[in-house]
mmCIF file of C-alpha atoms in Angstrom:
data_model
loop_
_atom_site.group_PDB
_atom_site.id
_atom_site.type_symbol
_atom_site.label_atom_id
_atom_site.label_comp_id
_atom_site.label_asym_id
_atom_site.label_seq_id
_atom_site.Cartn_x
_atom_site.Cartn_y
_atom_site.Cartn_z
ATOM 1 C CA UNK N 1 103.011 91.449 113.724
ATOM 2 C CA UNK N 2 103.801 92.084 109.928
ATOM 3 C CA UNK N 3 107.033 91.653 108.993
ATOM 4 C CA UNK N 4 108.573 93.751 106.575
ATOM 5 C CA UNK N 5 106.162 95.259 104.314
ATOM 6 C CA UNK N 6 102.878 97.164 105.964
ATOM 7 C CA UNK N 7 99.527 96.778 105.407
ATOM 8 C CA UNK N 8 99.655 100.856 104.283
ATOM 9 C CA UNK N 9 101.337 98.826 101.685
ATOM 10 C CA UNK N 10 104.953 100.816 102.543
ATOM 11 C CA UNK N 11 108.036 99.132 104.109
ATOM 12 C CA UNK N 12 108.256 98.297 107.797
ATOM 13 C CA UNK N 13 110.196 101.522 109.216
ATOM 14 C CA UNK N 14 112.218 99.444 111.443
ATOM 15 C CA UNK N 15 113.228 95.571 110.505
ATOM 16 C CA UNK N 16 111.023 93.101 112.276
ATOM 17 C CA UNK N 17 113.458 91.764 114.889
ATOM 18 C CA UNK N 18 113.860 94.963 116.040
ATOM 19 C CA UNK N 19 110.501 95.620 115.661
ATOM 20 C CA UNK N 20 109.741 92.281 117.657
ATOM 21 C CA UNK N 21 112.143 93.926 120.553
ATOM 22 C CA UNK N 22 110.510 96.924 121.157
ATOM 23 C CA UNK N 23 107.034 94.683 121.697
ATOM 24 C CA UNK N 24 109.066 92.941 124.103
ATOM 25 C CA UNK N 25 110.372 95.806 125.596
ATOM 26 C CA UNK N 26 107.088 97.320 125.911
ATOM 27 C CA UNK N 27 105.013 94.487 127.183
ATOM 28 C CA UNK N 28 104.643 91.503 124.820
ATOM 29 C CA UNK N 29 104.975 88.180 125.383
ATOM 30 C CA UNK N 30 104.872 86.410 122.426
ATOM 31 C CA UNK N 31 105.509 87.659 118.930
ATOM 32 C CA UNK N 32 104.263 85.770 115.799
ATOM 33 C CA UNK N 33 104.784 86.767 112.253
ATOM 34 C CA UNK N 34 102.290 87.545 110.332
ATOM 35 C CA UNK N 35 102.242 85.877 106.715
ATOM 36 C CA UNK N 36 103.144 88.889 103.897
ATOM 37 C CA UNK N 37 100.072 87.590 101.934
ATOM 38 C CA UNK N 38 97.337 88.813 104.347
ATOM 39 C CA UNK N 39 99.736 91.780 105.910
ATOM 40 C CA UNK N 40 100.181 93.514 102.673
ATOM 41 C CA UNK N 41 96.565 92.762 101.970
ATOM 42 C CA UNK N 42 92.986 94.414 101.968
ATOM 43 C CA UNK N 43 92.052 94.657 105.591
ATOM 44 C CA UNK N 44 89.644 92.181 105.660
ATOM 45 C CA UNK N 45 92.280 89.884 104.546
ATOM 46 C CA UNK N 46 94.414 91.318 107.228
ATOM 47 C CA UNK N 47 91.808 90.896 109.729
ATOM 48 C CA UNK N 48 91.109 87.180 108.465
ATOM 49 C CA UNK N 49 94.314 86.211 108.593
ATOM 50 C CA UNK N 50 95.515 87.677 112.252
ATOM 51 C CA UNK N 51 92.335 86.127 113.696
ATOM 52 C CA UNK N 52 93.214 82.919 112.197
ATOM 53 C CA UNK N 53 96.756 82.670 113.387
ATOM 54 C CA UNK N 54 95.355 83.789 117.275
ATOM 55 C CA UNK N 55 92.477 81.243 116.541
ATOM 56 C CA UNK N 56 95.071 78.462 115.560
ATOM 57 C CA UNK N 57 96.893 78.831 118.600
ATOM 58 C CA UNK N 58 94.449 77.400 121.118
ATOM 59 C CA UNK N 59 95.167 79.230 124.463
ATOM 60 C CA UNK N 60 94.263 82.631 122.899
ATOM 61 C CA UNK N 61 90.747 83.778 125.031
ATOM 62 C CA UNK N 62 90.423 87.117 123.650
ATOM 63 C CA UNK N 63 91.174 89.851 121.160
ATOM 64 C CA UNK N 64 91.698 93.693 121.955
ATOM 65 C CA UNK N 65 92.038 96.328 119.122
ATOM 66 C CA UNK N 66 92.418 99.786 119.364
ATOM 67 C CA UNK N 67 89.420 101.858 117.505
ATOM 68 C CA UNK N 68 87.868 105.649 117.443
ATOM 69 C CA UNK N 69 84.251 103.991 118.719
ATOM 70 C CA UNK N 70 86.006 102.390 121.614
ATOM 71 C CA UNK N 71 82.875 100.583 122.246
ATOM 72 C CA UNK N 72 81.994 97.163 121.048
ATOM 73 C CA UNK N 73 78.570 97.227 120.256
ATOM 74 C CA UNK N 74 78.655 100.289 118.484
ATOM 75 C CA UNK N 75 80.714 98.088 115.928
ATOM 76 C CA UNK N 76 79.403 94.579 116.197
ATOM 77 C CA UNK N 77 75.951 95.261 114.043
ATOM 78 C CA UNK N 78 77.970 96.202 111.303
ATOM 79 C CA UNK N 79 80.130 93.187 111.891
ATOM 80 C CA UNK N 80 77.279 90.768 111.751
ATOM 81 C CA UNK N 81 75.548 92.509 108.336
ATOM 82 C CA UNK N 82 79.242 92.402 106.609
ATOM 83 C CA UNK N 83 79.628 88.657 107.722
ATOM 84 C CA UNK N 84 76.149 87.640 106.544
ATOM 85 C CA UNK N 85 75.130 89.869 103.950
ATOM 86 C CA UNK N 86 71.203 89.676 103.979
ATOM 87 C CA UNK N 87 69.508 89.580 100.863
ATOM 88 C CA UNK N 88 68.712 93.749 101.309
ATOM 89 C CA UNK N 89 71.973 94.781 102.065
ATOM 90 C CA UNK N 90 72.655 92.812 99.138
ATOM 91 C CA UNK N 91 70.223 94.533 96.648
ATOM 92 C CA UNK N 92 70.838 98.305 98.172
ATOM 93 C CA UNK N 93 74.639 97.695 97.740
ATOM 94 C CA UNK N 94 74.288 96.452 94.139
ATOM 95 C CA UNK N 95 71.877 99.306 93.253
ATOM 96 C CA UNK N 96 73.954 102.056 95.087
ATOM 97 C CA UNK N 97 77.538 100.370 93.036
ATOM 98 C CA UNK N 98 75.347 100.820 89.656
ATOM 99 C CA UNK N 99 75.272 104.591 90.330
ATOM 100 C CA UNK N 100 78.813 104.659 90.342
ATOM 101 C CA UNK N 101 79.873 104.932 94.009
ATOM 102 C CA UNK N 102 83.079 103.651 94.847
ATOM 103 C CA UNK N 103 82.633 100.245 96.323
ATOM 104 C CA UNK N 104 83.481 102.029 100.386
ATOM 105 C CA UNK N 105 81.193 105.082 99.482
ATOM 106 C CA UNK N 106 78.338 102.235 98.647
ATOM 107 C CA UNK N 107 78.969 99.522 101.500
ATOM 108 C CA UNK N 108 78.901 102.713 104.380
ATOM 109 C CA UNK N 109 75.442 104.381 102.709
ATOM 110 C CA UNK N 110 74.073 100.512 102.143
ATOM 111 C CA UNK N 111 74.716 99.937 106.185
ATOM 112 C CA UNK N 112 73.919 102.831 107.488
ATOM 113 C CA UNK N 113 70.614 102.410 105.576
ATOM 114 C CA UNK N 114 69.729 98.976 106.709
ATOM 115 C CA UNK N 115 70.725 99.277 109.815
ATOM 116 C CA UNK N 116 69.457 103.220 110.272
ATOM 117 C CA UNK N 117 72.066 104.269 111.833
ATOM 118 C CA UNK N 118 73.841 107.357 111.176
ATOM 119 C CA UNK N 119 76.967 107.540 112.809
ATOM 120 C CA UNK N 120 80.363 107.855 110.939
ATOM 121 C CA UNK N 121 81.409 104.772 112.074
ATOM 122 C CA UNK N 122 82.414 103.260 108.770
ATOM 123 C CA UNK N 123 84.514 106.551 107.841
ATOM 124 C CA UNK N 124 87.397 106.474 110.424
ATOM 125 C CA UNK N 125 90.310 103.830 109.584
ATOM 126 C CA UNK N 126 90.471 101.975 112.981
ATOM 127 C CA UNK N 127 86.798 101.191 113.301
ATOM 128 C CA UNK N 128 86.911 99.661 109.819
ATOM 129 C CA UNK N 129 89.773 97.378 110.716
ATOM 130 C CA UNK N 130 88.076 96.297 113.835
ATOM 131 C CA UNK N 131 84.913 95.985 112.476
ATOM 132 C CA UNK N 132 86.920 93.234 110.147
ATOM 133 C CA UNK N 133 88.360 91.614 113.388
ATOM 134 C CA UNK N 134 84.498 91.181 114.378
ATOM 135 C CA UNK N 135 84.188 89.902 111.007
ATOM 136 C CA UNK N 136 86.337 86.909 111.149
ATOM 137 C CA UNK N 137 85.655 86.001 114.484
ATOM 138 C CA UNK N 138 82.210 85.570 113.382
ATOM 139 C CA UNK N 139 82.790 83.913 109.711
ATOM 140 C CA UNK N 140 85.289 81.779 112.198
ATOM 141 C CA UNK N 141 82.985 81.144 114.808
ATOM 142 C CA UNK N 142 85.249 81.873 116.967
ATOM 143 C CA UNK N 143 85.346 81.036 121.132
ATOM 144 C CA UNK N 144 88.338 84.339 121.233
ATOM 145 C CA UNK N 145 85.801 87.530 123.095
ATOM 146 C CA UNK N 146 86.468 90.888 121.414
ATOM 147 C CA UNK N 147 87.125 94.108 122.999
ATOM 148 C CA UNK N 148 88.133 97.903 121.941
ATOM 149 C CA UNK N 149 89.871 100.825 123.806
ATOM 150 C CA UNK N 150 89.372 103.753 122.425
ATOM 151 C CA UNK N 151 92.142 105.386 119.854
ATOM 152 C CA UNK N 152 93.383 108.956 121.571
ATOM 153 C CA UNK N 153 96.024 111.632 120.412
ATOM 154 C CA UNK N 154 96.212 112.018 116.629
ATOM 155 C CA UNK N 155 94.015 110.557 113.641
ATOM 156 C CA UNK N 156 95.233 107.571 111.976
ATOM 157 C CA UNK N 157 96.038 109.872 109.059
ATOM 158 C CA UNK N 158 97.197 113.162 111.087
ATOM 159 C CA UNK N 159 100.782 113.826 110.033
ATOM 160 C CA UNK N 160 100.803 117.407 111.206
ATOM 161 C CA UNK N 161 103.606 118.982 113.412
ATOM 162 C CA UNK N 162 104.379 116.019 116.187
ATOM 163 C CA UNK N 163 105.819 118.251 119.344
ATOM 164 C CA UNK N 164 103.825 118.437 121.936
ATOM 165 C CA UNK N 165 101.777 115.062 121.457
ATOM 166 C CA UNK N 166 101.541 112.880 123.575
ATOM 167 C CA UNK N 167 100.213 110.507 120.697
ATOM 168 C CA UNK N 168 101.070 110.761 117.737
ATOM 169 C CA UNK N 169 100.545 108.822 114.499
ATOM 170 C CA UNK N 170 102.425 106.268 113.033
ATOM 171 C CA UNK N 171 102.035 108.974 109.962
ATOM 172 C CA UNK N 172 103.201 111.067 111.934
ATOM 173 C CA UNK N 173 106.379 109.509 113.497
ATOM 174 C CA UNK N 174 107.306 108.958 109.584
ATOM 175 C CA UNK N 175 106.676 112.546 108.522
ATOM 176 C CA UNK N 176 108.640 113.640 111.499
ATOM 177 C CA UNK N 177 111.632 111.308 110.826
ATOM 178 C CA UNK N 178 111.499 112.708 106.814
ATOM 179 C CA UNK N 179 111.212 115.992 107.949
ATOM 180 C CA UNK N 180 113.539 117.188 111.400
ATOM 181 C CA UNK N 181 116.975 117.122 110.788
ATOM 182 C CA UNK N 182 118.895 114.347 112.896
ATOM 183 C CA UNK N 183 119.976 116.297 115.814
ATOM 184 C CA UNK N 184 116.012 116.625 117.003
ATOM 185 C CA UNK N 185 114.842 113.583 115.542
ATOM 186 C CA UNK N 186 115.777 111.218 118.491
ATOM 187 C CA UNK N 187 113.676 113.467 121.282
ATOM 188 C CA UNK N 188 111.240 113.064 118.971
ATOM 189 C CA UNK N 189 110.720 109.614 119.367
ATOM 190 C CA UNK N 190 111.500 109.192 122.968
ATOM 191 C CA UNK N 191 108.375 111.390 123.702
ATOM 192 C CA UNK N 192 106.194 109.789 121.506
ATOM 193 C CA UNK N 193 106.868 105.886 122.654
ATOM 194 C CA UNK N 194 107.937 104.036 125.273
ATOM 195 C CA UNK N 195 111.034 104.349 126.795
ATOM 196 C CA UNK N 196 112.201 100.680 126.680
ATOM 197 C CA UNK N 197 111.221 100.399 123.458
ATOM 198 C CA UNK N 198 112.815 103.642 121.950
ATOM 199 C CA UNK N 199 116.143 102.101 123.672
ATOM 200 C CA UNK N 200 115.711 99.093 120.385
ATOM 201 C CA UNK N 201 114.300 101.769 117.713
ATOM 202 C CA UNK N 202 117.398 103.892 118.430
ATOM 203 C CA UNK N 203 120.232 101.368 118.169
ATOM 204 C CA UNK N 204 118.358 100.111 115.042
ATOM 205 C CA UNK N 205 118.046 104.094 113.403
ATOM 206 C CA UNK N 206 121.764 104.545 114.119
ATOM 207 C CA UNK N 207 122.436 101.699 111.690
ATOM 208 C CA UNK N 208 120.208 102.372 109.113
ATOM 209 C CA UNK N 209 117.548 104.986 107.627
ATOM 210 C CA UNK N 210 113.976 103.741 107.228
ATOM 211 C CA UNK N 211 113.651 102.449 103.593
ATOM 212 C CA UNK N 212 110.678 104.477 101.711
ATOM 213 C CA UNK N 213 108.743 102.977 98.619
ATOM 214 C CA UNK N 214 110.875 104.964 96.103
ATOM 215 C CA UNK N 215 113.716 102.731 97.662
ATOM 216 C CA UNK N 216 112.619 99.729 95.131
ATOM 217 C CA UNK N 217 111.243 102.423 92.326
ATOM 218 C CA UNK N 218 113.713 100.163 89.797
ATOM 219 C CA UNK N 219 112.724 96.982 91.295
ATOM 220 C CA UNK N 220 108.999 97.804 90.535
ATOM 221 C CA UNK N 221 109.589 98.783 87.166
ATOM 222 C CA UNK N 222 111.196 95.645 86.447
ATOM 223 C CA UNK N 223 108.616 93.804 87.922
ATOM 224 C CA UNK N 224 105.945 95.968 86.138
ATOM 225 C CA UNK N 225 107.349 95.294 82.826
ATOM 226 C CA UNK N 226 107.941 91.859 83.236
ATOM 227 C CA UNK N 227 104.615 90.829 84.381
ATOM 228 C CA UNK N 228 102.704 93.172 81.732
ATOM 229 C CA UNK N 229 99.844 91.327 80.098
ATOM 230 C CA UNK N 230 98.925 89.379 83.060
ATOM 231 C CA UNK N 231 98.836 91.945 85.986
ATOM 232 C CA UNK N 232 95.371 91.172 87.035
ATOM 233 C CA UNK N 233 96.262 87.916 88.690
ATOM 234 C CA UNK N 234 98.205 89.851 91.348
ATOM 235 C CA UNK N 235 96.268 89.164 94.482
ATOM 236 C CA UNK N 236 94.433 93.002 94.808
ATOM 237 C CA UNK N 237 94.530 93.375 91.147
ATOM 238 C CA UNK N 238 91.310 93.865 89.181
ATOM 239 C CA UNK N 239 91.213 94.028 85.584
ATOM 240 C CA UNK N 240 90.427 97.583 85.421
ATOM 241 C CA UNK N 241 93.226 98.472 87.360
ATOM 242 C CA UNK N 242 95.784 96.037 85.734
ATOM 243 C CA UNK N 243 94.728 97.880 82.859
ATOM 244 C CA UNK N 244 95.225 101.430 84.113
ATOM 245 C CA UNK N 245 98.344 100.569 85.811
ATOM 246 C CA UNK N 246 99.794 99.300 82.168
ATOM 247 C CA UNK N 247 98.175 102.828 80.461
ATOM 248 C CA UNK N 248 100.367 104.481 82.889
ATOM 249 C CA UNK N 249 103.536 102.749 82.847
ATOM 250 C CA UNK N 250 105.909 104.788 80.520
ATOM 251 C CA UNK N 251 105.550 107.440 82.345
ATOM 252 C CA UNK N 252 106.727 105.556 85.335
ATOM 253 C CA UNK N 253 109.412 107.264 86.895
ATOM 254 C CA UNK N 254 109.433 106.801 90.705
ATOM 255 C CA UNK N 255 106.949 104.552 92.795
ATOM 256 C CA UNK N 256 105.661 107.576 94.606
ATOM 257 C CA UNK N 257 104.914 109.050 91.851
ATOM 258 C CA UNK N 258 103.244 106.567 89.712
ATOM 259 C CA UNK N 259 101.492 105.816 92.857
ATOM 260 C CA UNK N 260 99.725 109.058 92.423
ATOM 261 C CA UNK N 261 99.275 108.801 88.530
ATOM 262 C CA UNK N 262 97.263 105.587 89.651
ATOM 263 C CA UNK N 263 95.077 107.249 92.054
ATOM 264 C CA UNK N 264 91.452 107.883 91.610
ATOM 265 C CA UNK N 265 88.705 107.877 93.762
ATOM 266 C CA UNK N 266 87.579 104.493 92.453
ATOM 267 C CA UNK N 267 90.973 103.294 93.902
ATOM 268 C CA UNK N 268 92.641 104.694 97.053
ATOM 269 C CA UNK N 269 96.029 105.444 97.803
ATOM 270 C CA UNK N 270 96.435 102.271 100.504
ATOM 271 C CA UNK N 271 94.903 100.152 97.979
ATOM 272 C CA UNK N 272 97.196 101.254 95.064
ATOM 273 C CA UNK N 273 100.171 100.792 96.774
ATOM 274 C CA UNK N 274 99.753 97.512 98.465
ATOM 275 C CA UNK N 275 98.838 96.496 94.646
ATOM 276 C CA UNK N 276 102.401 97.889 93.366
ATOM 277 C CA UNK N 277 104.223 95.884 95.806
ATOM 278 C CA UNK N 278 102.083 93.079 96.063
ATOM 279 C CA UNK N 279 103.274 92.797 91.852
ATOM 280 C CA UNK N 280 107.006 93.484 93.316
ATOM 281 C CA UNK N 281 106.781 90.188 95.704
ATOM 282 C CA UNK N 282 104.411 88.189 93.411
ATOM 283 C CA UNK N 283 101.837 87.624 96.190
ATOM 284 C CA UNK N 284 98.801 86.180 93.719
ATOM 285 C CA UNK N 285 95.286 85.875 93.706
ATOM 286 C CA UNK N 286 95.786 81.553 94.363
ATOM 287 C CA UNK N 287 98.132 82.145 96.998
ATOM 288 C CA UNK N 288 97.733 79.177 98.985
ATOM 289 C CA UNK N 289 96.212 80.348 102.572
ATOM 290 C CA UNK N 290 94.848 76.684 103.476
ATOM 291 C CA UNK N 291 97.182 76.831 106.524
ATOM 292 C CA UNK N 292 98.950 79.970 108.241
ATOM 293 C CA UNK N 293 102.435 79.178 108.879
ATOM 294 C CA UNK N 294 102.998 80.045 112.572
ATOM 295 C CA UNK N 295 106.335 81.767 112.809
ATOM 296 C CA UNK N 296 107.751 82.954 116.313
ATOM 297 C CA UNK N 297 109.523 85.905 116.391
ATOM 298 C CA UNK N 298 110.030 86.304 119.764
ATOM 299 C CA UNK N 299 109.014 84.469 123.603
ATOM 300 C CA UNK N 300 109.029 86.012 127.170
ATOM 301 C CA UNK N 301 111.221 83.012 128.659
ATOM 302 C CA UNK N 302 107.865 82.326 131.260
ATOM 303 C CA UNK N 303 105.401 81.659 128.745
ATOM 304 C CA UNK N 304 107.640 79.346 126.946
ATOM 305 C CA UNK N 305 104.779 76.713 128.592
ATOM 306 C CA UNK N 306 101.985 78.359 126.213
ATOM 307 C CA UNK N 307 104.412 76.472 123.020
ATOM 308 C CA UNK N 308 105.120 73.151 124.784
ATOM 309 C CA UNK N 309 104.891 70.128 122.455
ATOM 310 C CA UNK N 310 103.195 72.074 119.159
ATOM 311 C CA UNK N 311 104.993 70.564 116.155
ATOM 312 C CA UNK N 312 103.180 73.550 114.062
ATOM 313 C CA UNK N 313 105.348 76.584 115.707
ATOM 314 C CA UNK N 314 108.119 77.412 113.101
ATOM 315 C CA UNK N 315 111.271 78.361 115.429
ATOM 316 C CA UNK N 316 113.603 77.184 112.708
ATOM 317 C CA UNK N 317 112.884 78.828 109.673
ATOM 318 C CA UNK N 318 115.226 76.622 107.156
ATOM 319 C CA UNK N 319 113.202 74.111 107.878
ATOM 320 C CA UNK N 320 110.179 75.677 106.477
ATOM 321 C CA UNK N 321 110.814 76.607 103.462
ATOM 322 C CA UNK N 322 108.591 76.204 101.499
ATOM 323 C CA UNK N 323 105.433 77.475 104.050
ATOM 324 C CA UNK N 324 107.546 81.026 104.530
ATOM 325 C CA UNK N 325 109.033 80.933 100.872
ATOM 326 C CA UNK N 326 107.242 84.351 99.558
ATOM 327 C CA UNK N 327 107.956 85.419 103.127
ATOM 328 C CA UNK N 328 111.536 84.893 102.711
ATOM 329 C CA UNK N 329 111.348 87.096 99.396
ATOM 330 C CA UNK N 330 110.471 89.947 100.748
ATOM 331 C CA UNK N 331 112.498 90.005 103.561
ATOM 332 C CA UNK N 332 115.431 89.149 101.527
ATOM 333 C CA UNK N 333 114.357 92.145 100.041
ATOM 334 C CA UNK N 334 114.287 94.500 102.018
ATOM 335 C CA UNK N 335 117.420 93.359 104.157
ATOM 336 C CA UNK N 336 118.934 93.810 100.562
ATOM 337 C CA UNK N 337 117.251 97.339 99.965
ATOM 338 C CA UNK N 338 118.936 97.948 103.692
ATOM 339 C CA UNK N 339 122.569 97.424 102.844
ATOM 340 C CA UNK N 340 122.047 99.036 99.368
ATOM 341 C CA UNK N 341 120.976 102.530 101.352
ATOM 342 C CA UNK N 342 122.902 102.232 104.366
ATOM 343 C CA UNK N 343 125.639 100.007 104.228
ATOM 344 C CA UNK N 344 124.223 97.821 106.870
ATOM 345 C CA UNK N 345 123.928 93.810 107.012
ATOM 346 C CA UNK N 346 120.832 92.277 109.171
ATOM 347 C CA UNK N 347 121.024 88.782 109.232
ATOM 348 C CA UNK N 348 118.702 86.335 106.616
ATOM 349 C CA UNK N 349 115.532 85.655 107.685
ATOM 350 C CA UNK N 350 116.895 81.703 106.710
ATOM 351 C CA UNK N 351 118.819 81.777 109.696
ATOM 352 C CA UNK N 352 117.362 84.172 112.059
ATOM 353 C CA UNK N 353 115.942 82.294 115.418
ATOM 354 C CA UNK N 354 113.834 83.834 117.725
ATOM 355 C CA UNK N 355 114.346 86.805 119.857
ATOM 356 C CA UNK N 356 114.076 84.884 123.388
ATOM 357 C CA UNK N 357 113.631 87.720 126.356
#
């Protein structure tokens, strides 16, 4: 699970131990951390680095991901031409980039062409995100077996009116929260996710309002100004946009907002504002990802087995430092950015054990 900074590149809308509750609550057994520099990444590096850490563990036999194909082999082909790039997909990607289409645009015409198929399989968010699982477990070669359900309810994007669904977005949910006024905001959630885990997201949301990226507007700036000149060696940072984003930043006024003066269609919204707070947590291109620290959030008392006698779980977090130190950053961050909306304290990730169920 990410921990407090999505790979939408927006903050978690509920802190992780909570977060790490309501999985509980709702069925989990074992919650692990994933590390900020592949959560607030591209999604292959997402992808990479979630099938690493399930890879790592050892007693982890198979992957499930939710995705609009809900059907494995109608994403695996495109899996296996990503992870070995032939020399044609190759040459019809390079020649479709040269005429100018964005580097998605290209990769979806240059499959669809080599492999002549022409479903939209490339243009809906979840298939793209498992077709990166696929990926990894490939470029891993991987024992884990894939599988998909099928996404239902609302689009990954679909933040229309809520009532009435039976599942809605995670856009959604957030537009909702923005937009009904408190009284209606609780029903809300409790028909759009599980009880038991609406009992955690409730006791959380009475604490606290969800932090929102114009929450660390003067953070960014700061950061932005401090770091101009060298932008590019920010971890999703290219030159052109390093450039662009320094063009633009006078007129910086909140992050929302500079978020759109970024925006092009060479550069998507997703993209531009895991960039922004990438350069706000200082996640760089040499970030070491040798090793992926493996830090448990929470255990189901029974399956306490699966951890027996692994030296490389991280239950005490002081004691890793330096694996979990960007980690700690933005956590310490965002607990901050907590208390400095709402008043409320949630204990340091430095000292924060487990959540043992």
């Amino acid at each position: 699970m990410n921990g407090s900074f999505m790979q939408r590149g927006l903050p978690a809308f509920a802190d992780k131990y909570t977060r790490t509750k309501m999985a509980m609550a709702g069925g989990a057994d074992i919650v692990f951390e994933l590390p900020v520099c592949f959560g607030l990444s591209s999604a292959e590096d997402f992808a990479f680095g979630s099938i690493s850490l399930l890879d790592t563990l050892g007693f982890v036999d198979a992957v499930c991901f939710g995705s609009e194909a809900g059907n494995i082999h109608k994403l695996l082909p495109f899996a296996r031409l990503f992870a070995e790039e032939p020399e044609a997909y190759r040459e019809t990607l390079s020649a479709l980039l040269k005429k100018g289409l964005g580097f998605p645009a290209a990769r979806e015409q240059a499959a669809k062409l080599i492999l002549k198929d022409n479903l939209n399989v490339l243009s809906q968010p979840n298939n793209l995100l498992g077709i990166e699982y696929l990926k990894a477990l490939i470029n891993l070669s991987s024992s884990m077996k894939p599988f998909t359900i099928a996404r239902i309810g609302a689009g990954y994007h679909d933040t229309e009116d809520i009532t009435g669904q039976n599942y809605p977005s995670a856009s959604g949910l957030r537009s909702a929260y923005t937009d009904y006024p408190q009284s209606v905001k609780a029903g809300l959630f409790s028909n759009a996710i599980p009880e038991a885990s609406f009992y955690y997201l409730n006791e959380a949301l009475s604490n606290y309002r969800p932090l929102t990226a114009d929450d660390f507007s003067e953070s960014l700036y700061y950061a932005l100004r401090q770091n101009t000149g060298s932008l590019n060696r920010f971890k999703d940072v290219s030159e052109d946009l390093a450039d662009r984003i320094e063009k633009f930043i006078p007129q910086f006024q909140t992050t929302s907002e500079f978020a759109r003066l970024l925006h092009t269609k060479q550069y998507t919204k997703s993209r531009i504002d895991r960039c922004l707070f990438q350069i706000l947590l200082g996640i760089e291109k040499k970030e070491n990802t040798s090793s992926i620290p493996l830090r448990l959030l929470g255990l189901r008392k029974e399956f306490s087995s699966c951890l027996k006698n692994r030296n490389d779980i991280i239950v005490k977090p002081a004691k890793a430092k330096e694996a979990l130190a960007t980690d700690f950053f933005a956590s310490d961050l965002y607990h901050y950015m907590i208390y400095k909306t709402s008043g409320y304290v949630i204990e340091s990730d430095y000292h924060h054990s487990p959540i043992i169920f």
